[in-house]
XYZ file of N, CA and C in Angstrom:
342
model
N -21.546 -25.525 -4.234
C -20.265 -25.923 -4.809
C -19.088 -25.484 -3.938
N -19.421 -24.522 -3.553
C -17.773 -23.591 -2.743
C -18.145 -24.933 -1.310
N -19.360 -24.668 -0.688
C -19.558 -25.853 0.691
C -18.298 -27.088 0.073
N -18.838 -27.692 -1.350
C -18.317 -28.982 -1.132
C -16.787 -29.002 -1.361
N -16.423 -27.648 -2.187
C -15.195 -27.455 -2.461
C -14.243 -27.496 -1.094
N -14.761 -26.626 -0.207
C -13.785 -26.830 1.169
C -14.114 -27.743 1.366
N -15.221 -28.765 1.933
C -14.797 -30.077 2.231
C -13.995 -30.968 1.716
N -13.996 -30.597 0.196
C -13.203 -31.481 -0.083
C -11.358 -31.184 0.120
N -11.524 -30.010 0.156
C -9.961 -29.546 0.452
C -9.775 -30.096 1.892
N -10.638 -30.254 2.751
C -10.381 -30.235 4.254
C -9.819 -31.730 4.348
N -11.161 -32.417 3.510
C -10.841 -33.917 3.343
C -9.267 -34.542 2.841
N -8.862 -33.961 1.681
C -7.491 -33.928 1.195
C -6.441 -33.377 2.063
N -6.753 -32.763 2.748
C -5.675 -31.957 4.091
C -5.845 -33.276 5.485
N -6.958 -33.405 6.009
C -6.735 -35.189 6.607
C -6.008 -35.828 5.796
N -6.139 -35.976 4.371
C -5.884 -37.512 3.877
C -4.339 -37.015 4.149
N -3.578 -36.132 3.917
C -2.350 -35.705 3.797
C -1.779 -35.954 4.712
N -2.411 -35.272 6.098
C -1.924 -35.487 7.318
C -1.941 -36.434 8.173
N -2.942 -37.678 7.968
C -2.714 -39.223 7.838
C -1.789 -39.962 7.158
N -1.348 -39.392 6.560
C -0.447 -40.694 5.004
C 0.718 -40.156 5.922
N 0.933 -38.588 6.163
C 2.271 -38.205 7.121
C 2.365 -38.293 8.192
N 1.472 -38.941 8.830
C 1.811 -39.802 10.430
C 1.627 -41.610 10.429
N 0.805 -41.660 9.523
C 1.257 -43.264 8.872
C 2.737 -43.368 8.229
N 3.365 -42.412 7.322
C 4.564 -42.576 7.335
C 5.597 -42.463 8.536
N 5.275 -41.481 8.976
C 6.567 -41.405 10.447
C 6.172 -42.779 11.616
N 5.027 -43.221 11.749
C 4.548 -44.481 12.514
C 5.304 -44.933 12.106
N 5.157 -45.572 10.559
C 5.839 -46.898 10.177
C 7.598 -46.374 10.288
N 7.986 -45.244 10.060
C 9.809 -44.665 9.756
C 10.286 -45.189 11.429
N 9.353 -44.828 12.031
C 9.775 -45.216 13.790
C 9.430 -46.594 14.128
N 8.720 -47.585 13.717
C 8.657 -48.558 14.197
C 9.536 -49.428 13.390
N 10.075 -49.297 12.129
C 11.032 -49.505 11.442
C 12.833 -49.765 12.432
N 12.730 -48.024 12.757
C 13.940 -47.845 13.334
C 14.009 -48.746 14.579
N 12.626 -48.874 15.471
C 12.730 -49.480 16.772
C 13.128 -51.156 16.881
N 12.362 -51.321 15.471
C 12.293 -52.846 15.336
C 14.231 -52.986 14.899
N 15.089 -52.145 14.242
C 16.018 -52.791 13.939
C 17.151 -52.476 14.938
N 16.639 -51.283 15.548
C 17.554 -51.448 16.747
C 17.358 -52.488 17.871
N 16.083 -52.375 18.330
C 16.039 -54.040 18.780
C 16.629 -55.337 18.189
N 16.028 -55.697 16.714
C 17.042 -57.043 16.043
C 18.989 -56.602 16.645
N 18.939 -55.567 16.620
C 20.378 -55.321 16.510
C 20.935 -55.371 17.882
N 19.997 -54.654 18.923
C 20.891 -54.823 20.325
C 20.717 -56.525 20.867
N 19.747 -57.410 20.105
C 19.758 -58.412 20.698
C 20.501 -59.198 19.843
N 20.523 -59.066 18.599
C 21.861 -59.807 18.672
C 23.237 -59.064 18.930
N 23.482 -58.698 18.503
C 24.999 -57.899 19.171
C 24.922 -58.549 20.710
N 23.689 -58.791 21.936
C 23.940 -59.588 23.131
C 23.742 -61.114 22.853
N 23.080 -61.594 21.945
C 23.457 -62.769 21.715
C 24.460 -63.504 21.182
N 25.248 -62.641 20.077
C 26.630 -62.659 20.113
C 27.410 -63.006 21.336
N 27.479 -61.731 22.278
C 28.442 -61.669 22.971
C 28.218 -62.842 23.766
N 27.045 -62.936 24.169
C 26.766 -64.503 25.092
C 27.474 -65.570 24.569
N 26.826 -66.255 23.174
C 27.881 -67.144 22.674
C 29.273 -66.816 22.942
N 29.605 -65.749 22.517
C 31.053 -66.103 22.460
C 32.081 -66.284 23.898
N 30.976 -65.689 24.666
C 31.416 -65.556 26.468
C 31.066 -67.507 26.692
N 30.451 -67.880 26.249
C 29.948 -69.408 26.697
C 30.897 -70.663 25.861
N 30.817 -70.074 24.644
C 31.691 -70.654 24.120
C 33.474 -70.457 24.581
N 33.867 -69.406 25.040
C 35.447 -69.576 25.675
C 35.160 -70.088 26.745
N 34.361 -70.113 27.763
C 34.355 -70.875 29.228
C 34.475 -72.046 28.891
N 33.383 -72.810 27.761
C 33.807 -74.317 27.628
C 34.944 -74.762 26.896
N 35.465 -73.441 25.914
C 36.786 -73.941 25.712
C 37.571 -74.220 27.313
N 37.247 -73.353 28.087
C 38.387 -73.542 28.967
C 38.163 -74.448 30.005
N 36.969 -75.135 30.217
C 36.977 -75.326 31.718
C 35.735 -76.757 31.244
N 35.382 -76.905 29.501
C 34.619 -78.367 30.065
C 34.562 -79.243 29.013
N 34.145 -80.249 29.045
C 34.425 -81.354 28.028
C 33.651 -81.350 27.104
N 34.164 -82.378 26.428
C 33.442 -82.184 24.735
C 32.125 -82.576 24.748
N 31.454 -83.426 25.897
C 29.995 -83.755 25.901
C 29.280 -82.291 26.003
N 29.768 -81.489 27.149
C 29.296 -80.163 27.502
C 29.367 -79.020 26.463
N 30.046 -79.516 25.729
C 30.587 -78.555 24.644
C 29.222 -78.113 23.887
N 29.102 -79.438 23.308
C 28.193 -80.003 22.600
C 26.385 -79.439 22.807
N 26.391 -79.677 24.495
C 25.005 -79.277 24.893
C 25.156 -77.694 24.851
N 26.094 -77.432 25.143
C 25.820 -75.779 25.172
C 25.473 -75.136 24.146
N 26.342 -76.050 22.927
C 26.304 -75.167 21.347
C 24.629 -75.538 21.329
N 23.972 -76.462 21.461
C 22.321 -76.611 20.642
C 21.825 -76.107 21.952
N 22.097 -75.715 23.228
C 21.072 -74.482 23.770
C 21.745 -72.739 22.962
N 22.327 -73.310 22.330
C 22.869 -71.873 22.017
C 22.148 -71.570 20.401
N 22.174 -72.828 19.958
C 21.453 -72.949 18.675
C 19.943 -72.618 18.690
N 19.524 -73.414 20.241
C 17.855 -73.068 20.450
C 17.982 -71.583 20.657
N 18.477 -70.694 21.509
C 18.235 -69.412 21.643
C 18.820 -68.555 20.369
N 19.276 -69.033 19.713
C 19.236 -68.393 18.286
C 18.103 -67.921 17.396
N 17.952 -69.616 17.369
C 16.779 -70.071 16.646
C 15.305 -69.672 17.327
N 15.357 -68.947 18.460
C 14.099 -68.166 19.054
C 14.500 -67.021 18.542
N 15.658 -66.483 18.606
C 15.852 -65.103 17.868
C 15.106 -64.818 16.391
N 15.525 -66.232 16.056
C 15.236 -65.709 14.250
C 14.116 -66.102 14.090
N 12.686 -66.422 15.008
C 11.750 -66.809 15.272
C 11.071 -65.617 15.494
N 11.796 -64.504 16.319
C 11.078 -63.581 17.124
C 11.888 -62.191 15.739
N 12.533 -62.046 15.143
C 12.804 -61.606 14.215
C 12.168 -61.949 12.987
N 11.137 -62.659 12.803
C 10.346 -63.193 11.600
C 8.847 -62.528 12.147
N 8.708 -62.226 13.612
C 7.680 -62.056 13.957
C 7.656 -60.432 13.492
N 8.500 -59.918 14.105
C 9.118 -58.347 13.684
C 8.790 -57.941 12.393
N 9.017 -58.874 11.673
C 8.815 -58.542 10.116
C 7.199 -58.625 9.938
N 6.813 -59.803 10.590
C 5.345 -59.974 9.840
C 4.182 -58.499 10.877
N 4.841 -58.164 11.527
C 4.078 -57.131 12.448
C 4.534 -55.741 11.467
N 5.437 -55.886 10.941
C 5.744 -54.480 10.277
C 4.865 -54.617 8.968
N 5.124 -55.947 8.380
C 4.182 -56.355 6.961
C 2.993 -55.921 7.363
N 1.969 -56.351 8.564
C 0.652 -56.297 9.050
C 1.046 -54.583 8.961
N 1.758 -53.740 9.171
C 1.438 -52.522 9.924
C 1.409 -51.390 8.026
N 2.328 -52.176 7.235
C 2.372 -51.550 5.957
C 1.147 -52.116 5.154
N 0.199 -53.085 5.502
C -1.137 -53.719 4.578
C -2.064 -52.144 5.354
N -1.742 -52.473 6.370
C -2.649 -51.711 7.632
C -2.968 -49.892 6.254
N -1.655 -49.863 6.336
C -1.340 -48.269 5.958
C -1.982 -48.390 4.611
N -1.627 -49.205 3.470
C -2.259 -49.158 2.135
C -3.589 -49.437 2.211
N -4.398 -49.978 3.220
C -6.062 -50.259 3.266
C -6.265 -49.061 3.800
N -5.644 -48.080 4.501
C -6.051 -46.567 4.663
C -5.844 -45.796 3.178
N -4.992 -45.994 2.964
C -4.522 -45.265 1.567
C -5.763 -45.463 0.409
N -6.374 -46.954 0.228
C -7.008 -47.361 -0.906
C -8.484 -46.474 -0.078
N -8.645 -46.735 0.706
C -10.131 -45.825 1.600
C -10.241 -44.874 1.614
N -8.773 -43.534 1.477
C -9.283 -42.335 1.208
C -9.327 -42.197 0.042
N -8.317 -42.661 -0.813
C -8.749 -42.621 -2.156
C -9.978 -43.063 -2.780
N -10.852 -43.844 -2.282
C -12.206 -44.588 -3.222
C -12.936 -42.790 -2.298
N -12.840 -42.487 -1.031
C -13.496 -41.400 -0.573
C -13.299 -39.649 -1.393
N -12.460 -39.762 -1.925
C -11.669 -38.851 -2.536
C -12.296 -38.867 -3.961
N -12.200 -39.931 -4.565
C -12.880 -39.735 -6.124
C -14.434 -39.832 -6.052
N -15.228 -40.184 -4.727
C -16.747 -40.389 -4.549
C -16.869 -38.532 -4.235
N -15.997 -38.136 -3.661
C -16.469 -36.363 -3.407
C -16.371 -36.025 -4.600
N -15.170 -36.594 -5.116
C -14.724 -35.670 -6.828
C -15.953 -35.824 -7.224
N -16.615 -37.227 -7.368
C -17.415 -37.159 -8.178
C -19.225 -36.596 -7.975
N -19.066 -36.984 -6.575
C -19.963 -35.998 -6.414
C -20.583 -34.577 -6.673
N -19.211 -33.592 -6.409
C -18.799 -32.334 -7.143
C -19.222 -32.168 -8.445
């Protein structure tokens, strides 16, 4: 009984110290992912708005025109590649609860073993 008792404490001391580096994983890839969304747009901003005053100043309304829908396409890859961000963080939080549900079914099979 005492054997299975420390294992099982040892086991609960992993499960602990997994769930608290699965949390700081996900707290940091969180932060990385939104500072990325954020420094790229904040530069995709500034691009538009740098592209958009040149053709105010210097080109015609046909050009106008093409620039805004390449400007629309590189948007629209943004919010493409920002959907991806999300579904990699979704994949990374399923990831963490199929660890979570595994020590727990392992956790009540010792209990019950005990």
């Amino acid at each position: 009984k005492y054997a299975d008792a420390q294992e099982l404490k040892k086991l609960n001391e992993q499960y602990a110290k997994t769930v608290s580096r699965v949390q700081m994983e996900k707290e940091k890839l969180e932060k990385q992912m939104r500072e990325e969304l954020e420094n790229k747009l904040a530069k995709l901003d500034l691009e538009a708005k740098n592209k958009i005053d040149e053709i105010m100043e210097n080109e015609t309304s046909e050009l106008k025109k093409m620039m805004e829908r390449q400007l629309n396409e590189q948007k629209e890859s943004f919010q493409q590649e920002k959907e991806s961000f999300r579904q990699k963080l979704a994949d990374k939080m399923d990831d963490c609860d199929q660890l979570d549900a595994a020590f727990n079914v392992m956790f009540v099979q010792n209990k019950e073993l005990n």
